[in-house]
C-alpha cells in the first residue's frame, strides 16, 4: 500500500474523559505535590477522581495511536489490537453471507475476546448508542471518527456491571466536546496494482459563543474501492498442507499450487463409470489429470476400484494437474462508503450548572460479492442421459454402457456470467441526546440525560434461485418441436422454465441468466430510548495515605424495540407497519 497523502492543520486541544459504570473505590495518591490535578471520569467507574488512576483494568488508546495501525478507518485501527482480534469489519467479505443476511454482516462490530459482538458493549462518552442490527451490536463505522480523541477498553470484571451485553468488556469512545478551533484531515491511498483506492475527508470545528455557550461540529466522509481478487498478485502461491497419513514421515508437507480434487470451474465427475472426466470452459469433455503429488485421500480414492467405481473415486488434494485454486478469485475487500455528522451545543447557566444537546448522524454502505456458488459435496448436479448439452462422446459412452445419469461437481466463480452474488448493505443511524449536569455545594456532582436513537438496516442478497437452477439443468429435446426445453415444461407447458447449460464456463444463455437470478432482502428498524441519573462524590477522606473514598449512585432506564421484515422469491413478505392497509370499497 502506498503511503497516504495527508494535509492537516490542528489547534491545541483541551480534552476530557467520560465515564461508565458504578463502583466504590479508594483513589491512590501518586502525584507530586506541585502537579495540578484534573477531575475526570474513568471508564469502568462513574466516580470523579483526580488523575488517571483506576483499580479497573482499563486500556486507553489515543486516536493518533490508532491511526498508526490503520490510517483509513477507526474500525481497522482497533481491529489491529489483540483484544479485538476476530472483530467484524465493514470491508470483510466473509461477513456478508450466511448469518450476515439477518445478522450483522457488512458492518464494523467489535468483538472482545472472541466471545461475540453481542457481549461487547459500545459506549459514546459513557452512554449507550442504538444498536445497528437485531443482534444488539453497534456498527462503529457510523461514529464521528474525526472528533474521537480517546478510546478506552475495560476487559475486567467491572464490565459485568453493565449487564449481559458487556460480559466480555466495554469499549468507550470519548469525544472532544470542548474542542476549539478548526481541524481538517484529507488523506487517500491506492495499492501498487491500482485498486482499493480510498479517500477520507474529515472536518472538525469548535467555537465559543460568548462566555457561556459552546458549539462543536464534526463532518466526515470515507470511500474505498474493492479488491476484486488476487489472481494478479505475484505473491499468491496457493500454499497448502498435504496429509500423507499417520504412517508417513513426514506426515504433513507444505507445497505451492495445491489444488482440490473435489470440484472444478467447468464441472468434474468424481464417482461412477465416468469418474475422472472434467468439462473444459467450452463444455467439452477431457480427462482430469492427476498432479505431481497426491495426498493420502487422493491415493485412497484412486485405489478404491469397485464395480460402481471402475475408475476409482476422485477426491483429496494434489499439487499441479487439472483444476485451479479457488481462493485466488474471491473478493478480498468490499467496496464501501461511510459518512457521519456530529453536533454538540452546550450552555452554562452558571459555574455549577450546564446543559447540552447532542446529535449524531451516521451512514454506511458496503457492496460485496459472494466467493462463488458451490455445486458439489452434498449439492452436486445430476445430469441424465438425453440431456442435449452433453458432449456427443459422453452421451455415446452413456448409451453404450447403460448409464442413466451421473453427478457433476462444479464451482461457479465470480468471473463466470452465471455468478451474480452481490450483497449491498446500507445502515443509517440517528441519535439525539439532551443532558444536564451540575455540582452541589458539598462537592458532589450529578448528571442526567435522555437519549433517543434509531437505526435502519437494509440488505439485499442477489444470486440464483436454487429451485429454478435444478429445474433448468434437467433439459431435454421436445419430441414435438425438436427444440431444447426443460423436462418440467413437457409436463406443465407454461411453467416458464428456461433450459440451462451448466457445463463449462459462461455457456448459460442470457435468457436463462435473467430467469435464474433473483434476490432476498431484509429491512430492520431499531429504536432505543435511554434515560439515566448519576450522583457521585467523596464519602470521607479515607484511610491514611490510601486517599479519599468515593461513591457513585445512579439509576437508569432503557427501552429497545425492533421491527424487521425479510423476504425471498419463494415467500410473500408482510408489508411494513408504516404502509396503509387495504382499502375496502362498499
Coordinates of C-alpha atoms in Angstrom, one line a residue:
X1 CA 0.0 0.0 0.0
X2 CA 1.4 3.4 -0.9
X3 CA 1.7 5.9 1.9
X4 CA -1.4 8.1 2.2
X5 CA -1.2 11.7 1.4
X6 CA -2.2 13.9 4.4
X7 CA -2.8 17.6 4.8
X8 CA -3.6 18.5 8.4
X9 CA -4.0 21.7 10.4
X10 CA -4.7 21.4 14.1
X11 CA -5.1 23.8 17.1
X12 CA -4.0 22.6 20.6
X13 CA -7.0 20.9 22.2
X14 CA -8.4 20.5 25.7
X15 CA -9.8 17.1 26.3
X16 CA -12.0 15.4 28.9
X17 CA -12.6 11.8 29.7
X18 CA -16.1 10.3 30.0
X19 CA -17.1 7.5 32.4
X20 CA -19.3 4.4 32.5
X21 CA -20.3 2.0 35.3
X22 CA -20.7 2.4 39.0
X23 CA -18.2 1.5 41.7
X24 CA -16.9 2.2 45.2
X25 CA -13.1 2.7 45.3
X26 CA -10.2 4.2 47.0
X27 CA -8.1 6.5 44.8
X28 CA -4.3 6.1 45.4
X29 CA -2.2 9.2 45.7
X30 CA 0.6 9.0 43.1
X31 CA 1.2 12.6 42.2
X32 CA 3.8 15.2 43.1
X33 CA 2.7 17.9 45.4
X34 CA 3.1 20.6 42.8
X35 CA 1.4 18.7 40.0
X36 CA -2.1 20.1 39.1
X37 CA -4.9 17.5 39.4
X38 CA -7.8 17.3 36.9
X39 CA -11.1 15.8 37.9
X40 CA -12.1 13.3 35.2
X41 CA -14.1 10.2 34.9
X42 CA -12.5 6.8 34.2
X43 CA -14.2 4.1 32.1
X44 CA -15.4 1.3 34.4
X45 CA -16.4 3.7 37.1
X46 CA -18.7 6.8 37.2
X47 CA -16.7 8.2 40.1
X48 CA -15.0 11.5 39.6
X49 CA -11.4 11.1 40.7
X50 CA -8.2 13.0 40.3
X51 CA -5.8 11.9 37.5
X52 CA -5.9 8.6 35.6
X53 CA -5.5 6.2 38.5
X54 CA -8.1 3.4 38.4
X55 CA -8.3 0.0 40.1
X56 CA -10.1 -1.2 36.9
X57 CA -8.1 -2.9 34.1
X58 CA -8.5 -0.1 31.5
X59 CA -6.7 0.1 28.2
X60 CA -6.5 3.6 26.8
X61 CA -5.7 4.3 23.2
X62 CA -5.2 7.8 21.7
X63 CA -6.7 8.4 18.3
X64 CA -3.2 9.2 16.8
X65 CA -2.0 5.8 18.1
X66 CA -4.8 4.0 16.3
X67 CA -4.0 5.7 13.1
X68 CA -0.5 4.3 13.2
X69 CA -2.1 0.9 12.9
X70 CA -4.6 1.9 10.1
X71 CA -4.8 5.4 8.7
X72 CA -8.1 4.6 6.9
X73 CA -10.9 3.9 9.5
X74 CA -11.3 3.7 13.3
X75 CA -12.6 0.2 13.0
X76 CA -9.5 -1.0 11.1
X77 CA -7.2 0.6 13.7
X78 CA -9.0 -1.2 16.6
X79 CA -9.0 -4.5 14.6
X80 CA -5.2 -4.4 14.7
X81 CA -5.2 -4.6 18.5
X82 CA -5.0 -8.1 20.0
X83 CA -8.1 -7.7 22.3
X84 CA -10.2 -7.1 19.2
X85 CA -8.9 -9.9 17.2
X86 CA -11.7 -11.5 15.2
X87 CA -14.0 -8.4 15.1
X88 CA -16.1 -8.0 12.0
X89 CA -15.0 -5.1 9.8
X90 CA -17.1 -3.3 7.3
X91 CA -14.9 -4.4 4.4
X92 CA -14.7 -8.1 5.4
X93 CA -16.1 -10.2 2.6
X94 CA -17.0 -13.2 4.8
X95 CA -19.4 -11.3 7.0
X96 CA -22.0 -10.6 4.3
X97 CA -23.3 -14.1 3.8
X98 CA -24.7 -16.9 5.9
X99 CA -25.6 -15.2 9.2
X100 CA -24.8 -11.8 7.7
X101 CA -28.2 -11.8 5.9
X102 CA -30.2 -11.4 9.1
X103 CA -27.4 -10.8 11.5
X104 CA -24.6 -8.2 11.4
X105 CA -22.9 -8.9 8.1
X106 CA -21.3 -5.9 6.3
X107 CA -20.9 -3.9 9.5
X108 CA -18.0 -3.0 11.8
X109 CA -18.7 -4.7 15.1
X110 CA -16.2 -5.0 17.9
X111 CA -15.7 -8.4 19.5
X112 CA -13.6 -8.6 22.6
X113 CA -12.0 -11.9 23.4
X114 CA -13.8 -13.6 20.5
X115 CA -16.9 -14.4 22.5
X116 CA -19.2 -12.4 20.2
X117 CA -20.1 -8.8 19.4
X118 CA -23.4 -9.0 21.3
X119 CA -21.3 -9.5 24.5
X120 CA -19.2 -6.3 23.9
X121 CA -20.8 -3.1 24.9
X122 CA -20.1 0.1 22.9
X123 CA -20.5 3.5 24.5
X124 CA -20.0 7.1 23.4
X125 CA -19.0 9.3 26.3
X126 CA -20.2 6.7 28.7
X127 CA -23.6 6.5 27.0
X128 CA -25.1 3.6 25.1
X129 CA -25.7 4.0 21.4
X130 CA -28.6 2.5 19.4
X131 CA -27.8 -1.0 18.0
X132 CA -27.3 -1.4 14.3
X133 CA -28.8 -4.9 13.9
X134 CA -31.0 -7.4 15.6
X135 CA -28.0 -8.9 17.5
X136 CA -27.7 -5.7 19.5
X137 CA -24.3 -4.8 18.2
X138 CA -23.2 -1.3 17.1
X139 CA -21.8 -0.5 13.7
X140 CA -18.9 1.8 14.8
X141 CA -18.3 2.8 11.2
X142 CA -21.1 5.4 11.5
X143 CA -19.5 7.1 14.5
X144 CA -17.9 10.6 14.2
X145 CA -14.3 9.4 13.9
X146 CA -12.8 12.9 13.5
X147 CA -13.8 14.0 17.0
X148 CA -12.9 10.8 18.8
X149 CA -9.7 11.6 20.7
X150 CA -9.5 8.6 23.0
X151 CA -10.8 5.1 23.2
X152 CA -10.9 3.2 26.5
X153 CA -11.5 -0.6 26.8
X154 CA -12.5 -2.4 30.0
X155 CA -12.0 -6.1 29.9
X156 CA -12.1 -6.9 33.6
X157 CA -14.9 -8.0 35.9
X158 CA -16.1 -4.4 36.3
X159 CA -17.7 -4.5 32.9
X160 CA -20.2 -7.1 34.1
X161 CA -21.9 -4.2 36.0
X162 CA -23.4 -3.2 32.7
X163 CA -25.3 -6.4 32.1
X164 CA -25.2 -9.4 29.8
X165 CA -24.2 -7.3 26.7
X166 CA -21.0 -6.3 28.5
X167 CA -19.8 -9.7 29.7
X168 CA -16.6 -9.6 27.8
X169 CA -15.9 -5.9 28.1
X170 CA -16.8 -2.3 27.3
X171 CA -15.4 0.0 24.6
X172 CA -15.9 3.7 25.4
X173 CA -15.3 6.3 22.6
X174 CA -14.6 9.7 24.1
X175 CA -15.5 12.7 22.0
X176 CA -13.8 16.0 22.5
X177 CA -16.8 18.1 23.4
X178 CA -14.6 21.0 24.4
X179 CA -12.9 21.3 21.0
X180 CA -12.0 24.8 19.9
X181 CA -10.5 25.7 16.6
X182 CA -10.6 24.1 13.2
X183 CA -9.2 20.8 12.0
X184 CA -9.3 19.4 8.5
X185 CA -7.9 16.0 7.5
X186 CA -7.6 14.9 3.9
X187 CA -5.9 11.6 3.0
X188 CA -6.1 9.0 0.3
X189 CA -4.3 5.9 -0.8
X190 CA -4.1 3.2 -3.5
X191 CA -2.3 -0.1 -3.9
X192 CA 0.6 -0.5 -6.3
X193 CA -1.7 -2.5 -8.6
X194 CA -4.1 0.3 -8.9
X195 CA -7.1 -1.0 -6.8
X196 CA -8.5 -0.4 -3.3
X197 CA -8.2 3.4 -3.9
X198 CA -9.6 5.3 -0.9
X199 CA -10.3 8.9 0.1
X200 CA -11.1 10.2 3.6
X201 CA -12.2 13.8 4.4
X202 CA -12.7 14.9 8.0
X203 CA -13.7 18.3 9.3
X204 CA -13.9 19.4 12.9
X205 CA -14.8 22.8 14.2
X206 CA -15.3 24.2 17.8
X207 CA -16.5 27.7 18.6
X208 CA -17.1 29.5 21.9
X209 CA -20.3 31.6 21.6
X210 CA -19.8 34.2 24.3
X211 CA -18.9 33.2 27.8
X212 CA -21.5 30.5 28.4
X213 CA -22.1 28.8 25.0
X214 CA -20.0 26.4 23.1
X215 CA -20.6 24.7 19.7
X216 CA -18.8 21.6 18.3
X217 CA -19.3 20.3 14.7
X218 CA -17.8 17.3 13.1
X219 CA -18.3 16.1 9.5
X220 CA -16.6 13.1 7.9
X221 CA -16.8 11.0 4.7
X222 CA -14.8 8.0 3.6
X223 CA -14.9 5.9 0.4
X224 CA -12.9 2.9 -0.6
X225 CA -13.0 0.7 -3.7
X226 CA -13.0 -3.0 -3.7
X227 CA -10.2 -5.5 -4.3
X228 CA -12.0 -7.9 -6.6
X229 CA -9.5 -10.8 -6.4
X230 CA -5.8 -11.6 -6.0
X231 CA -5.4 -13.6 -9.2
X232 CA -2.8 -11.0 -10.5
X233 CA -0.8 -10.9 -7.2
X234 CA 2.6 -12.4 -7.9
X235 CA 3.0 -13.3 -4.2
X236 CA 0.0 -15.6 -4.2
X237 CA 1.3 -19.2 -4.4
X238 CA -1.7 -21.2 -3.3
X239 CA 0.1 -22.8 -0.4
X240 CA -1.4 -25.8 1.3
X241 CA -0.7 -28.7 3.5
X242 CA -0.9 -32.3 2.1
X243 CA -1.5 -35.0 4.6
X244 CA 0.1 -38.4 3.8
X245 CA -1.3 -40.3 6.8
X246 CA -0.1 -41.4 10.2
X247 CA 2.4 -43.9 8.9
X248 CA 4.2 -41.4 6.6
X249 CA 7.3 -39.5 7.6
X250 CA 6.8 -36.6 7.5
X251 CA 3.1 -36.8 7.7
X252 CA 2.3 -33.3 6.5
X253 CA 4.2 -31.3 4.0
X254 CA 3.5 -27.7 2.8
X255 CA 3.5 -27.2 -1.0
X256 CA 2.8 -24.4 -3.5
X257 CA 0.0 -24.7 -6.0
X258 CA -2.2 -27.1 -4.0
X259 CA -5.4 -27.8 -5.9
X260 CA -8.6 -29.6 -4.7
X261 CA -9.8 -32.7 -6.5
X262 CA -13.4 -32.2 -5.3
X263 CA -14.7 -29.8 -8.0
X264 CA -13.7 -27.6 -10.9
X265 CA -15.0 -24.5 -12.6
X266 CA -16.3 -26.3 -15.7
X267 CA -17.5 -29.4 -13.8
X268 CA -15.9 -32.6 -12.6
X269 CA -17.3 -36.2 -12.4
X270 CA -15.9 -37.8 -9.2
X271 CA -17.9 -41.1 -8.9
X272 CA -19.2 -43.8 -11.1
X273 CA -18.1 -45.1 -14.6
X274 CA -17.3 -41.6 -15.8
X275 CA -15.2 -40.7 -12.8
X276 CA -12.1 -38.6 -13.8
X277 CA -14.0 -36.7 -16.6
X278 CA -13.9 -32.9 -16.4
X279 CA -15.6 -30.4 -18.6
X280 CA -13.5 -27.6 -20.1
X281 CA -14.6 -23.9 -20.4
X282 CA -16.3 -24.6 -23.7
X283 CA -18.2 -27.6 -22.3
X284 CA -16.2 -30.3 -24.0
X285 CA -15.1 -33.4 -22.0
X286 CA -11.5 -34.1 -21.1
X287 CA -9.6 -36.3 -18.7
X288 CA -8.9 -34.9 -15.2
X289 CA -5.2 -35.1 -14.9
X290 CA -3.6 -36.1 -11.5
X291 CA -0.9 -33.8 -10.2
X292 CA 2.7 -34.4 -9.4
X293 CA 1.9 -35.1 -5.7
X294 CA -1.3 -36.6 -4.3
X295 CA -2.3 -36.7 -0.6
X296 CA -3.4 -39.9 1.1
X297 CA -7.1 -39.1 0.5
X298 CA -6.4 -38.8 -3.3
X299 CA -4.4 -42.0 -3.4
X300 CA -7.0 -43.9 -1.4
X301 CA -9.7 -42.7 -3.8
X302 CA -7.9 -43.9 -6.9
X303 CA -7.3 -47.3 -5.3
X304 CA -11.0 -47.7 -4.4
X305 CA -11.8 -49.6 -7.6
X306 CA -15.2 -51.3 -7.4
X307 CA -18.0 -52.3 -9.8
X308 CA -19.7 -49.0 -9.1
X309 CA -16.5 -47.0 -9.4
X310 CA -14.3 -48.8 -12.0
X311 CA -12.0 -45.8 -12.3
X312 CA -11.8 -45.2 -8.5
X313 CA -13.0 -42.1 -6.7
X314 CA -11.7 -38.6 -7.4
X315 CA -11.1 -36.9 -4.0
X316 CA -8.5 -35.2 -1.8
X317 CA -5.9 -32.7 -2.9
X318 CA -2.9 -32.5 -5.2
X319 CA 0.0 -30.4 -6.4
X320 CA -0.4 -29.3 -10.0
X321 CA -2.5 -31.1 -12.5
X322 CA -6.0 -30.2 -13.6
X323 CA -8.2 -27.8 -11.7
X324 CA -7.5 -24.4 -10.1
X325 CA -7.2 -22.7 -6.7
X326 CA -10.5 -21.0 -6.0
X327 CA -9.4 -18.5 -3.3
X328 CA -7.4 -16.5 -5.8
X329 CA -10.7 -15.4 -7.4
X330 CA -12.6 -14.4 -4.3
X331 CA -13.1 -10.7 -3.3
X332 CA -10.6 -9.6 -0.7
X333 CA -12.2 -6.3 0.2
X334 CA -15.6 -4.9 -0.4
X335 CA -16.4 -1.5 -1.8
X336 CA -17.6 0.8 1.0
X337 CA -18.8 4.3 1.8
X338 CA -19.1 6.0 5.2
X339 CA -20.3 9.4 6.4
X340 CA -21.0 10.9 9.8
X341 CA -22.2 14.2 11.3
X342 CA -21.8 15.2 14.9
X343 CA -23.2 18.3 16.6
X344 CA -23.0 19.4 20.3
X345 CA -24.3 22.6 21.8
X346 CA -23.5 23.4 25.4
X347 CA -24.9 26.2 27.6
X348 CA -23.6 27.0 31.0
X349 CA -26.3 28.5 33.3
X350 CA -23.7 29.1 36.0
X351 CA -20.3 27.8 37.1
X352 CA -22.0 24.8 38.6
X353 CA -24.9 24.1 36.2
X354 CA -24.8 23.4 32.4
X355 CA -26.9 21.7 29.8
X356 CA -26.1 20.3 26.3
X357 CA -27.9 18.9 23.3
X358 CA -26.1 16.4 21.1
X359 CA -26.9 14.9 17.7
X360 CA -25.1 12.0 15.9
X361 CA -26.0 11.0 12.4
X362 CA -24.2 8.2 10.5
X363 CA -24.4 6.4 7.2
X364 CA -22.5 3.4 5.8
X365 CA -22.8 1.4 2.6
X366 CA -21.0 -1.7 1.6
X367 CA -21.2 -3.7 -1.7
X368 CA -19.8 -7.2 -1.6
X369 CA -19.9 -10.2 -3.7
X370 CA -20.0 -13.9 -2.8
X371 CA -17.0 -16.0 -3.3
X372 CA -18.8 -18.4 -5.6
X373 CA -21.6 -20.9 -5.9
X374 CA -20.5 -24.4 -4.8
X375 CA -22.5 -27.1 -6.6
X376 CA -20.6 -30.0 -5.0
X377 CA -20.4 -32.1 -1.9
X378 CA -24.0 -32.6 -0.8
X379 CA -25.3 -30.4 -3.6
X380 CA -23.9 -31.9 -6.8
X381 CA -25.5 -31.5 -10.3
X382 CA -27.3 -34.6 -11.7
X383 CA -27.3 -34.9 -15.5
X384 CA -29.4 -37.5 -17.2
X385 CA -28.9 -39.4 -20.4
X386 CA -30.5 -37.5 -23.3
X387 CA -29.5 -34.0 -21.9
X388 CA -28.9 -32.0 -25.2
X389 CA -26.0 -30.2 -23.6
X390 CA -23.9 -33.4 -23.1
X391 CA -20.9 -33.7 -25.3
X392 CA -21.5 -36.4 -28.0
X393 CA -18.7 -38.5 -26.8
X394 CA -20.1 -38.6 -23.2
X395 CA -23.6 -39.3 -24.5
X396 CA -22.3 -42.1 -26.6
X397 CA -20.5 -43.6 -23.6
X398 CA -23.6 -43.4 -21.5
X399 CA -25.7 -45.1 -24.2
X400 CA -23.2 -47.9 -24.8
X401 CA -22.8 -48.7 -21.1
X402 CA -26.4 -48.1 -20.0
X403 CA -25.6 -45.1 -17.8
X404 CA -28.8 -43.4 -16.8
X405 CA -27.2 -40.4 -15.1
X406 CA -24.1 -39.1 -13.4
X407 CA -23.2 -36.3 -10.9
X408 CA -21.1 -33.2 -11.7
X409 CA -19.3 -31.2 -9.0
X410 CA -18.8 -27.6 -10.0
X411 CA -17.8 -24.2 -8.6
X412 CA -19.2 -21.1 -10.2
X413 CA -16.6 -18.3 -9.9
X414 CA -17.1 -14.5 -9.9
X415 CA -15.7 -14.3 -13.5
X416 CA -18.5 -16.6 -14.7
X417 CA -21.6 -14.7 -16.1
X418 CA -23.7 -17.2 -14.1
X419 CA -22.3 -15.6 -10.9
X420 CA -24.4 -12.7 -9.5
X421 CA -23.6 -12.9 -5.8
X422 CA -23.8 -9.3 -4.9
X423 CA -24.8 -8.2 -1.4
X424 CA -25.3 -4.4 -1.0
X425 CA -26.0 -3.3 2.6
X426 CA -27.0 0.1 3.9
X427 CA -27.0 1.3 7.6
X428 CA -28.0 4.7 8.8
X429 CA -28.2 5.9 12.4
X430 CA -29.6 9.0 14.2
X431 CA -29.1 9.7 17.9
X432 CA -30.3 12.8 19.9
X433 CA -29.3 13.4 23.5
X434 CA -30.3 16.1 26.0
X435 CA -28.2 16.3 29.2
X436 CA -27.9 18.4 32.3
X437 CA -25.0 18.3 34.8
X438 CA -24.1 20.2 37.9
X439 CA -22.1 20.4 41.1
X440 CA -23.6 20.5 44.6
X441 CA -22.4 22.7 47.4
X442 CA -20.8 19.8 49.2
X443 CA -18.6 19.0 46.2
X444 CA -20.7 16.1 44.9
X445 CA -21.5 16.0 41.2
X446 CA -24.7 14.9 39.4
X447 CA -25.7 14.4 35.8
X448 CA -28.8 13.3 34.0
X449 CA -29.6 12.6 30.3
X450 CA -32.3 11.4 28.0
X451 CA -31.4 9.9 24.6
X452 CA -33.4 8.6 21.6
X453 CA -31.8 6.7 18.8
X454 CA -32.9 5.0 15.7
X455 CA -31.0 2.9 13.1
X456 CA -32.1 1.4 9.8
X457 CA -30.5 -1.6 8.2
X458 CA -31.3 -2.6 4.6
X459 CA -29.8 -5.7 3.0
X460 CA -30.2 -7.2 -0.5
X461 CA -28.6 -10.5 -1.5
X462 CA -28.5 -11.5 -5.1
X463 CA -27.9 -14.9 -6.5
X464 CA -29.5 -17.7 -8.5
X465 CA -32.8 -19.4 -7.5
X466 CA -32.0 -22.9 -6.4
X467 CA -35.4 -24.2 -7.4
X468 CA -35.0 -22.7 -10.9
X469 CA -31.4 -23.8 -11.3
X470 CA -32.0 -27.5 -10.8
X471 CA -35.2 -27.3 -12.8
X472 CA -33.4 -25.7 -15.7
X473 CA -30.5 -28.1 -15.6
X474 CA -32.8 -31.0 -16.4
X475 CA -33.0 -30.2 -20.1
X476 CA -34.4 -32.4 -22.8
X477 CA -35.4 -32.4 -26.5
X478 CA -39.1 -31.6 -27.1
X479 CA -40.3 -34.6 -29.2
X480 CA -42.9 -32.4 -31.0
X481 CA -40.7 -29.5 -32.0
X482 CA -37.1 -30.8 -31.7
X483 CA -36.2 -27.7 -29.6
X484 CA -34.3 -27.8 -26.3
X485 CA -36.6 -27.3 -23.4
X486 CA -37.0 -28.2 -19.7
X487 CA -38.3 -31.6 -18.7
X488 CA -40.8 -29.9 -16.5
X489 CA -42.2 -27.9 -19.4
X490 CA -43.3 -31.2 -21.1
X491 CA -45.5 -31.8 -18.0
X492 CA -46.7 -28.2 -17.4
X493 CA -46.5 -26.3 -20.7
X494 CA -46.5 -22.8 -19.2
X495 CA -44.1 -23.2 -16.2
X496 CA -41.7 -20.6 -17.6
X497 CA -38.6 -22.8 -17.2
X498 CA -35.6 -21.9 -19.3
X499 CA -33.1 -24.7 -20.0
X500 CA -29.6 -24.2 -18.5
X501 CA -26.3 -25.4 -19.9
X502 CA -24.3 -25.8 -16.7
X503 CA -21.3 -27.5 -18.3
X504 CA -18.2 -25.3 -18.8
X505 CA -17.9 -21.6 -18.0
X506 CA -20.1 -18.9 -19.5
X507 CA -22.3 -21.2 -21.6
X508 CA -25.6 -20.2 -20.0
X509 CA -27.8 -18.2 -22.3
X510 CA -28.8 -14.6 -21.5
X511 CA -32.4 -15.6 -21.2
X512 CA -31.6 -18.3 -18.7
X513 CA -29.4 -15.9 -16.7
X514 CA -32.3 -13.4 -16.4
X515 CA -34.6 -16.3 -15.3
X516 CA -32.3 -17.7 -12.8
X517 CA -31.2 -14.6 -10.9
X518 CA -33.3 -13.1 -8.1
X519 CA -32.8 -11.6 -4.7
X520 CA -33.6 -11.8 -1.0
X521 CA -34.0 -8.8 1.3
X522 CA -34.2 -7.8 4.9
X523 CA -35.2 -4.4 6.4
X524 CA -34.7 -3.7 10.1
X525 CA -35.8 -0.6 12.1
X526 CA -34.3 -0.4 15.6
X527 CA -35.3 2.2 18.2
X528 CA -33.8 2.9 21.6
X529 CA -34.9 5.2 24.5
X530 CA -32.4 5.7 27.3
X531 CA -32.5 7.9 30.5
X532 CA -30.1 8.0 33.4
X533 CA -29.3 9.9 36.5
X534 CA -25.9 9.6 38.4
X535 CA -24.8 11.2 41.7
X536 CA -21.1 10.9 42.8
X537 CA -18.7 12.4 45.2
X538 CA -16.3 11.9 48.1
X539 CA -17.7 10.0 51.1
X540 CA -14.8 10.7 53.5
X541 CA -11.1 11.4 53.5
X542 CA -10.1 7.7 53.5
X543 CA -7.5 5.6 55.5
X544 CA -4.2 7.3 55.9
X545 CA -2.1 7.5 52.7
X546 CA -4.6 5.4 50.7
X547 CA -6.5 8.5 49.8
X548 CA -10.2 9.5 49.8
X549 CA -13.1 7.1 49.3
X550 CA -15.5 8.0 46.5
X551 CA -19.0 6.6 45.8
X552 CA -21.4 6.8 42.9
X553 CA -25.2 6.2 42.9
X554 CA -27.4 6.2 39.9
X555 CA -30.5 4.8 38.2
X556 CA -31.2 4.2 34.5
X557 CA -34.0 3.1 32.2
X558 CA -33.7 1.8 28.6
X559 CA -36.2 0.5 26.1
X560 CA -35.2 -1.2 22.8
X561 CA -37.5 -2.2 20.0
X562 CA -37.0 -3.8 16.6
X563 CA -39.3 -4.1 13.6
X564 CA -37.7 -6.4 11.0
X565 CA -39.2 -7.8 7.8
X566 CA -37.5 -10.3 5.4
X567 CA -38.5 -11.8 2.1
X568 CA -37.3 -14.1 -0.6
X569 CA -38.7 -15.1 -4.0
X570 CA -40.5 -18.1 -2.6
X571 CA -42.4 -16.3 0.1
X572 CA -44.6 -13.2 0.3
X573 CA -43.4 -10.8 3.0
X574 CA -45.8 -8.7 5.0
X575 CA -45.8 -5.0 4.3
X576 CA -44.0 -2.7 6.8
X577 CA -46.2 -1.3 9.5
X578 CA -46.0 2.2 8.0
X579 CA -47.8 1.0 4.9
X580 CA -51.5 1.6 4.7
X581 CA -53.8 -1.3 4.9
X582 CA -56.2 -2.4 2.1
X583 CA -58.9 0.0 1.2
X584 CA -62.4 -1.7 1.2
X585 CA -65.0 -0.2 -1.2
X586 CA -68.7 -0.7 -0.5

